[in-house]
Tab-separated table of C-alpha atoms in Angstrom:
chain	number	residue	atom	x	y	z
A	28	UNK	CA	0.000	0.000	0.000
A	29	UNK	CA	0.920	3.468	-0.089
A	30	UNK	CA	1.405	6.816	2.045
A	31	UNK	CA	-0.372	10.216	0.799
A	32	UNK	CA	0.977	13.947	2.161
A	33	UNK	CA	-0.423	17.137	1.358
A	34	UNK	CA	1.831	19.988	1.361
A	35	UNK	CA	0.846	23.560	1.949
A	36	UNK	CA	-2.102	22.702	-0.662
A	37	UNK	CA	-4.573	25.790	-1.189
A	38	UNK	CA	-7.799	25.421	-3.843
A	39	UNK	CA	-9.285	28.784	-4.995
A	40	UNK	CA	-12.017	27.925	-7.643
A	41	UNK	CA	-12.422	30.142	-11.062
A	42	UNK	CA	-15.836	32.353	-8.758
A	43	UNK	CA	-12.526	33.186	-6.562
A	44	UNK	CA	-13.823	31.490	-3.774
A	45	UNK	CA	-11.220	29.279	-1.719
A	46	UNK	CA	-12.107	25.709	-1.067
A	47	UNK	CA	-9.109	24.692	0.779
A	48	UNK	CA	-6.049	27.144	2.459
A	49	UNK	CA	-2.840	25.797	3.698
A	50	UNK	CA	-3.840	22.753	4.136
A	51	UNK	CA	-0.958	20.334	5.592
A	52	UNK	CA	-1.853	16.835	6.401
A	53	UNK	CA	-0.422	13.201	5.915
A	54	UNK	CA	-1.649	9.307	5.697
A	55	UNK	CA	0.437	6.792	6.594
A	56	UNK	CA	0.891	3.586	4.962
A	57	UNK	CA	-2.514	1.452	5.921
A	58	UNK	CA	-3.695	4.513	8.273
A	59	UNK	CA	-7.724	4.886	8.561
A	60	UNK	CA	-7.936	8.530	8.397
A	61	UNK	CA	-11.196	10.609	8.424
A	62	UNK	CA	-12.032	13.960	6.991
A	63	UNK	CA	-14.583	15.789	9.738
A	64	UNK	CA	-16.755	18.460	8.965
A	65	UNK	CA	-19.900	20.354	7.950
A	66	UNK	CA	-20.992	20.754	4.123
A	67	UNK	CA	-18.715	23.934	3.888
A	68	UNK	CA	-15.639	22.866	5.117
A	69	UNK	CA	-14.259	21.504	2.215
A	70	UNK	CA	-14.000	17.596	2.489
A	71	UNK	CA	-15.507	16.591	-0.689
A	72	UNK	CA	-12.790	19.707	-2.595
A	73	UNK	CA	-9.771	17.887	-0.742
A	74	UNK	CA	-10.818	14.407	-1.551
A	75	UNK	CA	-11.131	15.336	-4.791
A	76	UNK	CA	-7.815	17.043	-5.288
A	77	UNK	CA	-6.116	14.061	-3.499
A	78	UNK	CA	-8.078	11.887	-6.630
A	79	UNK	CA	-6.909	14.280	-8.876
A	80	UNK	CA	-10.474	15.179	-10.254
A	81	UNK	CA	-9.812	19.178	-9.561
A	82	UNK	CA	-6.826	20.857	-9.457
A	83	UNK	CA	-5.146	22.468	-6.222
A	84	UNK	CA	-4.024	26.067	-6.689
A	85	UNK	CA	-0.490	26.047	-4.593
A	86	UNK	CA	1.200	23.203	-3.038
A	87	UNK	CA	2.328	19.210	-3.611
A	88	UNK	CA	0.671	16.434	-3.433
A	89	UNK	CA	2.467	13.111	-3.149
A	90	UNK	CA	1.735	9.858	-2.913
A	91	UNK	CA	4.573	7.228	-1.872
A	92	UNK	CA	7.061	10.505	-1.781
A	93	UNK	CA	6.536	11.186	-5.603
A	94	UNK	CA	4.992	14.280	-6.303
A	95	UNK	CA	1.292	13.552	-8.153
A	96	UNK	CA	0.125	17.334	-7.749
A	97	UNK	CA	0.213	17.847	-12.215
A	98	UNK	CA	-0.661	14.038	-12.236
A	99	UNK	CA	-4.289	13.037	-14.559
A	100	UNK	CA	-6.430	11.501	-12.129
A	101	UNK	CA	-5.785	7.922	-14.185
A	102	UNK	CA	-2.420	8.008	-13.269
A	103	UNK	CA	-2.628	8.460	-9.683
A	104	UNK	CA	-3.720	5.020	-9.236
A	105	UNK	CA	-6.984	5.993	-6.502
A	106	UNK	CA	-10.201	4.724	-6.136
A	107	UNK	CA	-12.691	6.840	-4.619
A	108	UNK	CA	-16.301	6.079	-3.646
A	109	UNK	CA	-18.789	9.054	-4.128
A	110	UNK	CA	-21.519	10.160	-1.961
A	111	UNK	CA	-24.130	9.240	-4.667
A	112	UNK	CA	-22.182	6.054	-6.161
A	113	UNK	CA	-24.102	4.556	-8.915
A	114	UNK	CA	-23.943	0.723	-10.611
A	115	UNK	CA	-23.753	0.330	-14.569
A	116	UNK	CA	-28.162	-1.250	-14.749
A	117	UNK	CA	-27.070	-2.983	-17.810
A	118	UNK	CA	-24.365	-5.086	-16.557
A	119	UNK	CA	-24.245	-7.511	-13.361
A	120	UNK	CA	-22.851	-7.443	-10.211
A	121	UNK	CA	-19.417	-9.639	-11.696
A	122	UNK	CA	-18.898	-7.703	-15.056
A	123	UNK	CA	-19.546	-3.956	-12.578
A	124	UNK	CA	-16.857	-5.427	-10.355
A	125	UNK	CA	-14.500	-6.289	-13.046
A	126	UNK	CA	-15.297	-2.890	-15.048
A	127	UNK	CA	-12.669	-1.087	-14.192
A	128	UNK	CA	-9.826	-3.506	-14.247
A	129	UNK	CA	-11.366	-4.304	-17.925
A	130	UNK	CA	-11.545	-0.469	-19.001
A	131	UNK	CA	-7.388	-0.776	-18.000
A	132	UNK	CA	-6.974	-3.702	-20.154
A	133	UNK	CA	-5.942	-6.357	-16.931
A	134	UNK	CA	-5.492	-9.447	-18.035
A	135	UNK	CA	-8.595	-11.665	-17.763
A	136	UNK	CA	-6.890	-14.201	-14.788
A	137	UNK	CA	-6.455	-10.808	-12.551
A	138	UNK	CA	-9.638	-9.532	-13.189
A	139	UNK	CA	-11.011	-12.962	-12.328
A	140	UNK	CA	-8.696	-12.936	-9.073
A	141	UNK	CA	-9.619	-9.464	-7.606
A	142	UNK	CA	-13.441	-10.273	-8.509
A	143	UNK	CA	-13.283	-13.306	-6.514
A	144	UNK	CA	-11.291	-11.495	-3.359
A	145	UNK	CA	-13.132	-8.581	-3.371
A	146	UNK	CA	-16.747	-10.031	-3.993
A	147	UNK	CA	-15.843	-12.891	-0.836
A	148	UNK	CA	-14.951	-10.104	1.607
A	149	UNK	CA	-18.210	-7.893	0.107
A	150	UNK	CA	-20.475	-11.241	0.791
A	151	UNK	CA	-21.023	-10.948	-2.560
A	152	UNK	CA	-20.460	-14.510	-4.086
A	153	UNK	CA	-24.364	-15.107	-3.993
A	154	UNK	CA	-25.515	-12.095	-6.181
A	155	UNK	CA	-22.617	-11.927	-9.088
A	156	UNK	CA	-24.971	-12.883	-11.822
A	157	UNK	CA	-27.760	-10.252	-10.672
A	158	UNK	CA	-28.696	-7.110	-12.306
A	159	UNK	CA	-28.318	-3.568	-10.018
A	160	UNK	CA	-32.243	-3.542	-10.389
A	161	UNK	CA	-33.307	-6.357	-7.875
A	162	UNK	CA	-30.416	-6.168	-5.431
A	163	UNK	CA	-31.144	-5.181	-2.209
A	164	UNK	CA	-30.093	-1.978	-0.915
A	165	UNK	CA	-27.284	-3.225	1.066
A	166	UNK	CA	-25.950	-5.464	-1.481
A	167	UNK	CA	-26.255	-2.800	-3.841
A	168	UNK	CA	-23.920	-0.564	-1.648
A	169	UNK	CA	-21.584	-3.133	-1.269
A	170	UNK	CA	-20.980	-3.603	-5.072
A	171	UNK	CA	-21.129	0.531	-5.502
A	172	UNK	CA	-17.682	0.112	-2.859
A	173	UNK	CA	-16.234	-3.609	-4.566
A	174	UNK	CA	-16.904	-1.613	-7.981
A	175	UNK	CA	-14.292	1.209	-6.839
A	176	UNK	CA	-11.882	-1.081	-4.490
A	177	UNK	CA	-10.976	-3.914	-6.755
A	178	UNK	CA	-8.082	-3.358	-8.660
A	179	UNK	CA	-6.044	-3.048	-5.636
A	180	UNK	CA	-5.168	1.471	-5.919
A	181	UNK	CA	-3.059	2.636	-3.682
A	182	UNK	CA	-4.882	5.203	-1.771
A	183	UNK	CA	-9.075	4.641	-1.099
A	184	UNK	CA	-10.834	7.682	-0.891
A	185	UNK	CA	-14.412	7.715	0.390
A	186	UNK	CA	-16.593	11.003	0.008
A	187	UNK	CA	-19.577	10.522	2.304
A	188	UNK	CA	-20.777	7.111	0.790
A	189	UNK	CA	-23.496	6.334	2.999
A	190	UNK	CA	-24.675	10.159	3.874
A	191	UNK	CA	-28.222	8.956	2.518
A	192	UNK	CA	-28.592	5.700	4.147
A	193	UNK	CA	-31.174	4.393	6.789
A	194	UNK	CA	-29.090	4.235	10.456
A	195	UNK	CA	-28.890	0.240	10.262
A	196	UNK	CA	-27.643	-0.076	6.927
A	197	UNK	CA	-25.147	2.885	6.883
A	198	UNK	CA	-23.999	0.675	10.423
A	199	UNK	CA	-23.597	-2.176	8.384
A	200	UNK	CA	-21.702	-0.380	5.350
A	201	UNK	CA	-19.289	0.898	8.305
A	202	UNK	CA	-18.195	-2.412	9.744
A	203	UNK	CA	-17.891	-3.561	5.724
A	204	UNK	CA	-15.536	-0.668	5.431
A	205	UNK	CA	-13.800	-1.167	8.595
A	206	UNK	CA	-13.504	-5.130	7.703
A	207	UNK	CA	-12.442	-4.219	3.925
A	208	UNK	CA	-9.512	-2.347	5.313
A	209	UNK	CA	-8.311	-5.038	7.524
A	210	UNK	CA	-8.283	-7.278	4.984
A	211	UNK	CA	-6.848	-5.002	2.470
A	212	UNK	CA	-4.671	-3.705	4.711
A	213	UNK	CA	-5.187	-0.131	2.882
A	214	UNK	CA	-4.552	2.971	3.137
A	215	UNK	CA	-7.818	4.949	3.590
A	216	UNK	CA	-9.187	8.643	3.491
A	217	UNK	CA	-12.719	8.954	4.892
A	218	UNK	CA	-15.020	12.034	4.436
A	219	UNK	CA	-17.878	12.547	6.965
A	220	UNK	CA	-19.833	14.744	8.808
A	221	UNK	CA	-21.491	12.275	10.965
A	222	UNK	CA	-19.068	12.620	14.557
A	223	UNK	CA	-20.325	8.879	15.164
A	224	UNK	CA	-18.628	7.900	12.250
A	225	UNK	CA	-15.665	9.535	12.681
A	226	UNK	CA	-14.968	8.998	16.334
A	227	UNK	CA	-15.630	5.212	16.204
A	228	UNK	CA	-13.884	4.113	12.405
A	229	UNK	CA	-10.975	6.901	12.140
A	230	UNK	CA	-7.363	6.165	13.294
A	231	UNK	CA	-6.912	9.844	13.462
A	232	UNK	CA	-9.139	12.599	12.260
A	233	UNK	CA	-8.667	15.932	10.574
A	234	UNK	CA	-11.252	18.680	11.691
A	235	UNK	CA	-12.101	20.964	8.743
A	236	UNK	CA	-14.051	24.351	9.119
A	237	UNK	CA	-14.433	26.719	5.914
A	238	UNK	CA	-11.032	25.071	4.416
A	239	UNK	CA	-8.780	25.645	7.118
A	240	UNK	CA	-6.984	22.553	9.252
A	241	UNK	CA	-8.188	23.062	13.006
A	242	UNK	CA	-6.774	19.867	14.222
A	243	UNK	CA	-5.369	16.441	13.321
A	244	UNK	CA	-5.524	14.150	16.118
A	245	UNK	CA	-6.445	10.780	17.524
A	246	UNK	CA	-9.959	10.751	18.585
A	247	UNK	CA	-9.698	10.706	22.425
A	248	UNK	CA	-7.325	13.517	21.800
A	249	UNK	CA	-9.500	16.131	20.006
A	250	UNK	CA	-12.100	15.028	23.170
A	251	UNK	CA	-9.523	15.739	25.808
A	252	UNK	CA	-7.292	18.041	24.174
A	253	UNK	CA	-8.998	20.232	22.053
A	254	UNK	CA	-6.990	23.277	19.966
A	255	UNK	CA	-9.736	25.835	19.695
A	256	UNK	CA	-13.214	26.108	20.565
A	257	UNK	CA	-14.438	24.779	17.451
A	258	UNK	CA	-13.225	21.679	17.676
A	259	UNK	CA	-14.482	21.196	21.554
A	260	UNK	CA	-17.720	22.419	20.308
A	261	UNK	CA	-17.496	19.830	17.309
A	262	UNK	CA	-16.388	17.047	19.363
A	263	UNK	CA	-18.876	15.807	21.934
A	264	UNK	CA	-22.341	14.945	21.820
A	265	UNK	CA	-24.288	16.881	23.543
A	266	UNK	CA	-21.665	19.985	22.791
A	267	UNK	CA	-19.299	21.652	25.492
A	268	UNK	CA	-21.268	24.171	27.418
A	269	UNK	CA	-18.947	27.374	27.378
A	270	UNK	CA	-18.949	30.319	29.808
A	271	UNK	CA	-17.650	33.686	28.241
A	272	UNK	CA	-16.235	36.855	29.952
A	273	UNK	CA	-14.495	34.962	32.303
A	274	UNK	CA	-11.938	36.618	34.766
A	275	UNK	CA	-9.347	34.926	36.638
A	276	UNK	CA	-8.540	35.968	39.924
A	277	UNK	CA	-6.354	34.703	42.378
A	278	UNK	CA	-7.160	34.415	46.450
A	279	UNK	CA	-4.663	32.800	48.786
A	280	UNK	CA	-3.094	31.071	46.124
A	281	UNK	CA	-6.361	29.805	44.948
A	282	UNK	CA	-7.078	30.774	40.738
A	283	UNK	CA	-10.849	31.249	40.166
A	284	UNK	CA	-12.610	32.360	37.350
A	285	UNK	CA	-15.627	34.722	37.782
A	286	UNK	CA	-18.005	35.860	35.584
A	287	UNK	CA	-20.856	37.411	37.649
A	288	UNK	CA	-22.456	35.477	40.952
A	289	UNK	CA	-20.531	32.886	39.335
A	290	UNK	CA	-17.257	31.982	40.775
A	291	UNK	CA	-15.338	28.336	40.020
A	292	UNK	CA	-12.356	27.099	41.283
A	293	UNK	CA	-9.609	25.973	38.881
A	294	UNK	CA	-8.146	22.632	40.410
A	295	UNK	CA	-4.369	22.569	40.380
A	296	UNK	CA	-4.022	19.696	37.501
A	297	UNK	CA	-5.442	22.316	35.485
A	298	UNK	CA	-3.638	25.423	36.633
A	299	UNK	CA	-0.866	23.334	36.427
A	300	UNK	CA	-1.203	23.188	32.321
A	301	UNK	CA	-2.021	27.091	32.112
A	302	UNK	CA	1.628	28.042	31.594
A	303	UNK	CA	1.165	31.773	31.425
A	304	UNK	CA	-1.895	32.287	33.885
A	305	UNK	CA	-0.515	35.411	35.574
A	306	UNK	CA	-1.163	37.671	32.440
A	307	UNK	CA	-5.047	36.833	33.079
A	308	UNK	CA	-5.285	37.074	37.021
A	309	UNK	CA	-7.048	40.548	37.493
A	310	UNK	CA	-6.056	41.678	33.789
A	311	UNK	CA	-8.317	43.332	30.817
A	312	UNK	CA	-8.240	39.096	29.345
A	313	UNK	CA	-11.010	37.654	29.238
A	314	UNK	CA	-10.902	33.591	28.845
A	315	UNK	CA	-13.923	30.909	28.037
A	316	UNK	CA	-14.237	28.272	30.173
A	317	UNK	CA	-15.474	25.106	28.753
A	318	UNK	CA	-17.291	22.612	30.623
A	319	UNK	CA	-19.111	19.355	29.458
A	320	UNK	CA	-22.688	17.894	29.926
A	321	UNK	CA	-20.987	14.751	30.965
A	322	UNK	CA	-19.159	16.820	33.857
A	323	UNK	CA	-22.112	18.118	35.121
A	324	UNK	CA	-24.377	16.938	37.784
A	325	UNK	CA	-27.319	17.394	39.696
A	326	UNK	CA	-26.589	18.170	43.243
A	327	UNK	CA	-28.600	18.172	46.653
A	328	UNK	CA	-26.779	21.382	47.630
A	329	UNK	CA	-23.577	23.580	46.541
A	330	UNK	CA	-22.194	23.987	43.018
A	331	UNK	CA	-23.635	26.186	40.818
A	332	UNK	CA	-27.151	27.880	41.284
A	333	UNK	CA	-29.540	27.362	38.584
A	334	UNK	CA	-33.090	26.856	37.445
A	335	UNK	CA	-34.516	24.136	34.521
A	336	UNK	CA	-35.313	25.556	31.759
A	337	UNK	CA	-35.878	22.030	29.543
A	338	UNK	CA	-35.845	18.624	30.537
A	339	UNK	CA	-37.468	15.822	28.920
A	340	UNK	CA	-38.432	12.841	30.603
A	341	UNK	CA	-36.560	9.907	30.470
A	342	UNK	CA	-33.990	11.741	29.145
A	343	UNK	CA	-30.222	11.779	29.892
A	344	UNK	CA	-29.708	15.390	30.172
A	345	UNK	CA	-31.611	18.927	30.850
A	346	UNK	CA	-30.804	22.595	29.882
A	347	UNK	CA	-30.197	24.370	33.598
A	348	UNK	CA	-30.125	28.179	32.749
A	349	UNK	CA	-27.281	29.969	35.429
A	350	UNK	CA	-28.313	33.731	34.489
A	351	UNK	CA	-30.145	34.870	31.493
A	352	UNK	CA	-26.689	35.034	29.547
A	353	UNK	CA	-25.739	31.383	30.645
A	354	UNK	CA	-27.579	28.265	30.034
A	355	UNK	CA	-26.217	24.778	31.000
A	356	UNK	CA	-26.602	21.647	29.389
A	357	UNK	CA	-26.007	18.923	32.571
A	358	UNK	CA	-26.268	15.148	33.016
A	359	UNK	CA	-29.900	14.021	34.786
A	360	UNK	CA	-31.047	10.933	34.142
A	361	UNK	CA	-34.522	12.514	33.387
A	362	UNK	CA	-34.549	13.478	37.260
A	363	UNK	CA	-35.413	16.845	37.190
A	364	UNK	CA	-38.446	18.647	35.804
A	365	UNK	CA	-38.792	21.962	33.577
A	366	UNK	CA	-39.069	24.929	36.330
A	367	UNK	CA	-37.145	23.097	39.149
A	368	UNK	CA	-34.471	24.911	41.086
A	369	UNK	CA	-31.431	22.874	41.599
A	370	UNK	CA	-27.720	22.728	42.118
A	371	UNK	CA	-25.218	21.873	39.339
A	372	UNK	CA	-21.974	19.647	40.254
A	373	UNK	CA	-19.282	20.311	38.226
A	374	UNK	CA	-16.649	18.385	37.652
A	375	UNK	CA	-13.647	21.277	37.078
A	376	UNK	CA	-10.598	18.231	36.650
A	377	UNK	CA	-11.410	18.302	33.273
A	378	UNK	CA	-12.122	22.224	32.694
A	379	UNK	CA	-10.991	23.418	29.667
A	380	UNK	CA	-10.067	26.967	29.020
A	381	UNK	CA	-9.862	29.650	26.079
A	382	UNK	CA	-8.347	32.502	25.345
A	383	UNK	CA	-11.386	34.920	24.798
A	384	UNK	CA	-10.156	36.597	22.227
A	385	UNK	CA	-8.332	34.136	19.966
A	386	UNK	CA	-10.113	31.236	21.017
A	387	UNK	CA	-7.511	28.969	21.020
A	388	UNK	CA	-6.988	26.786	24.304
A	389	UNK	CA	-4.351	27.862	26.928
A	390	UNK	CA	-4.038	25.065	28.557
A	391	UNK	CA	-0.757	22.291	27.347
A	392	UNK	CA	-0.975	18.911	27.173
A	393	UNK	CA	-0.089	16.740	30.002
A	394	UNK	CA	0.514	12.805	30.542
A	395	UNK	CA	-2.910	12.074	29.853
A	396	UNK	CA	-2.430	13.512	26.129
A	397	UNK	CA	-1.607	10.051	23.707
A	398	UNK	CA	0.925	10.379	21.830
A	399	UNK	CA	1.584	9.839	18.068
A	400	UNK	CA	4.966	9.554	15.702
A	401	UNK	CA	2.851	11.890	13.308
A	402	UNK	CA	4.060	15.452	12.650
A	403	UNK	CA	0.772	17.152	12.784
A	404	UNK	CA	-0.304	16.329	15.761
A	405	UNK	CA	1.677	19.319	16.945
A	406	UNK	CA	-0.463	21.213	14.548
A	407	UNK	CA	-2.070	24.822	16.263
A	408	UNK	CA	-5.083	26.744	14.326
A	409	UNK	CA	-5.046	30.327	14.025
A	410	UNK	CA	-6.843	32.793	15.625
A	411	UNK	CA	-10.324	32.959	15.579
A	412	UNK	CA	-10.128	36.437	14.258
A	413	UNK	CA	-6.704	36.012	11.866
A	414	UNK	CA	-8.742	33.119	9.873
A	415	UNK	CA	-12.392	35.147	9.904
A	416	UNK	CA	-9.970	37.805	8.604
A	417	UNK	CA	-8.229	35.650	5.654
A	418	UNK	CA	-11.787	33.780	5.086
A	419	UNK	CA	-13.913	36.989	4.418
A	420	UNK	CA	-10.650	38.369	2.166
A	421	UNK	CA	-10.330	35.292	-0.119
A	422	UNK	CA	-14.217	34.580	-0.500
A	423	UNK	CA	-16.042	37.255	-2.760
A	424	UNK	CA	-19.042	39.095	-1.557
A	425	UNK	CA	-22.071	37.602	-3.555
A	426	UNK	CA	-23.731	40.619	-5.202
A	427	UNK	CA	-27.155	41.180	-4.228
A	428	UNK	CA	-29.346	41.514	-7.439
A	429	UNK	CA	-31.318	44.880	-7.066
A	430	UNK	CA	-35.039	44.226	-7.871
């Protein structure tokens, strides 16, 4: 198999609006490595530069060290599964298979070969002779991905194949996936914005927002060790709750940060990891605290003040609103009921913390962070504002059509 890097790659299409900035990011040889983000942040663009279906404005690509960035997309030896994958109706599930490997002139004992691997590990065997039109729906996904994996490519690219699947069978299509790169032992690039997907099939993910890299990480670590706000809001389900305007003030060598009647203690572990705390304590800098529904808890007295504004029954957690400004999301085990007044536990040991203006996170890593041989782990975002800034000036204004 092979290894893929992306080198300082930018993509500005012809309308002059930017697809992909600076983007710096590496697979290793049989990594799983998933592509996170919305329908803006430019997953599908970099997939498809990596396959070599659009061109990238600056910077290399290179597969195995050999630079494919001028490369047709024939030559780059990829397969790539779309989001909409289609079957040829006219021909059966064997002669779709073997397609491709046909169309390149294999001979006829290969195609045979890679038919009969790929369609075993597919669970294929069974419908080879059938027609797309009375397949079922999962065998017709599995033949959409045999169809694009057979000849053996180097890299496998996947653009959100199963976006438009039922929850069971895009389940299913995962563990195929998953079992199809065991067996392959292949190096693959998934696209998603599903955070279930990513966080349970990716060896590492890359978080994407409007083209720009926030992080590249393992999955625990983007949890635990987020770069920027995005990317703690992005990771977790339900999303970080975060406090803004947050002072830090320091009282017998205690650190505390304030915003209002509300005043938390910041435990040592963490204090520990906020190298350059004195510039904040009883300063003009504001930070954000972050603090997850999972860390939360209903208490019988202490904590944090608050009032429900939504809980559902039977449900896992309810919104607790602090002050009008601040609203909670907190584990409850559908214990509390909307209008209650309560107490809110938090656990602060795993607190994370933002610089309010920049957004990125000021706290290092410590000996809970995993770590990785690659590169770009070490990777930092910009500033919130420096990126909003080079965003707004590479992305034309649409003109508003006067009436």
């Amino acid at each position: 198999m092979s290894s893929l890097k992306l080198t300082n790659v930018n993509m500005v299409y012809p309308s002059g609006e930017t697809a992909l900035y600076n983007v710096n990011l590496q697979a290793e040889d049989r990594e799983f490595l998933v592509i996170f983000g919305d329908d803006k942040s430019g997953k599908s663009s970099l997939l498809r530069a990596i396959a070599g279906l659009e061109d990238v404005t600056d910077g290399t690509i290179s597969i195995d060290d050999k630079d494919v960035t001028s490369a047709e997309a024939k030559d780059r030896d990829i397969a790539m599964v779309f989001k909409s994958g289609t079957l040829n109706a006219s021909l059966s599930v064997e002669d779709n298979l073997a397609f491709g490997l046909r169309l390149r002139k294999a001979p006829e004992a290969l195609v045979k070969e890679r038919v009969k691997i790929v369609s075993e590990i597919l669970g294929l065997n069974d419908v080879l002779t059938r027609k797309p039109k009375v397949l079922t729906a999962a065998a017709k996904q599995r033949a959409i991905v045999g169809r694009a994996v057979v000849r053996e490519p180097k890299i496998y690219l996947f653009d959100e194949p199963f976006s438009g699947l039922d929850e069971k069978l895009k389940q299913d299509m995962l563990s195929v996936v998953i079992n199809l790169q065991a067996r392959l032992s292949g190096t693959f690039v998934y696209a998603t914005k599903s955070l279930s997907e990513a966080m349970s099939i990716g060896t590492r993910i890359a978080v994407l927002k409007n083209g720009f890299v926030q992080q590249i990480d393992l999955p625990e670590n983007l949890y635990d060790y987020p770069t920027n706000e995005f990317v703690a809001f992005t990771i977790g389900s339900p999303t970080v709750n975060f406090i803004r305007k947050v002072k830090i003030t320091v009282e017998n060598g205690v650190y505390y940060g304030v915003n209002g009647n509300i005043k938390l203690e910041i435990p040592q572990n963490i204090v520990a990891r906020f190298e350059n705390i004195s510039e904040y304590v009883d300063s003009d800098r504001y930070v954000t605290l972050g603090l997850r529904p999972e860390d939360l808890k209903i208490a019988e007295q202490g904590g944090i003040a608050a009032k429900v504004s939504k809980a559902d029954e039977g449900k896992k957690f309810a919104e607790c609103e602090v002050t009008p400004d601040i609203c909670l999301n907190v584990t409850a085990n559908g214990e509390v009921s909307k209008g209650a007044e309560v107490n809110i536990a938090a656990d602060l040991s795993k607190l994370l913390i933002f610089d309010g203006q920049t957004a990125l996170t000021l706290l290092n890593r410590d000996g809970g962070y995993k770590l990785n041989s690659y590169a770009d782990s070490q990777f930092m975002p910009m500033p919130k504002a420096d990126e909003q800034s080079i965003h707004e000036s590479l992305n034309p204004k649409k003109q508003v059509k006067k009436k």
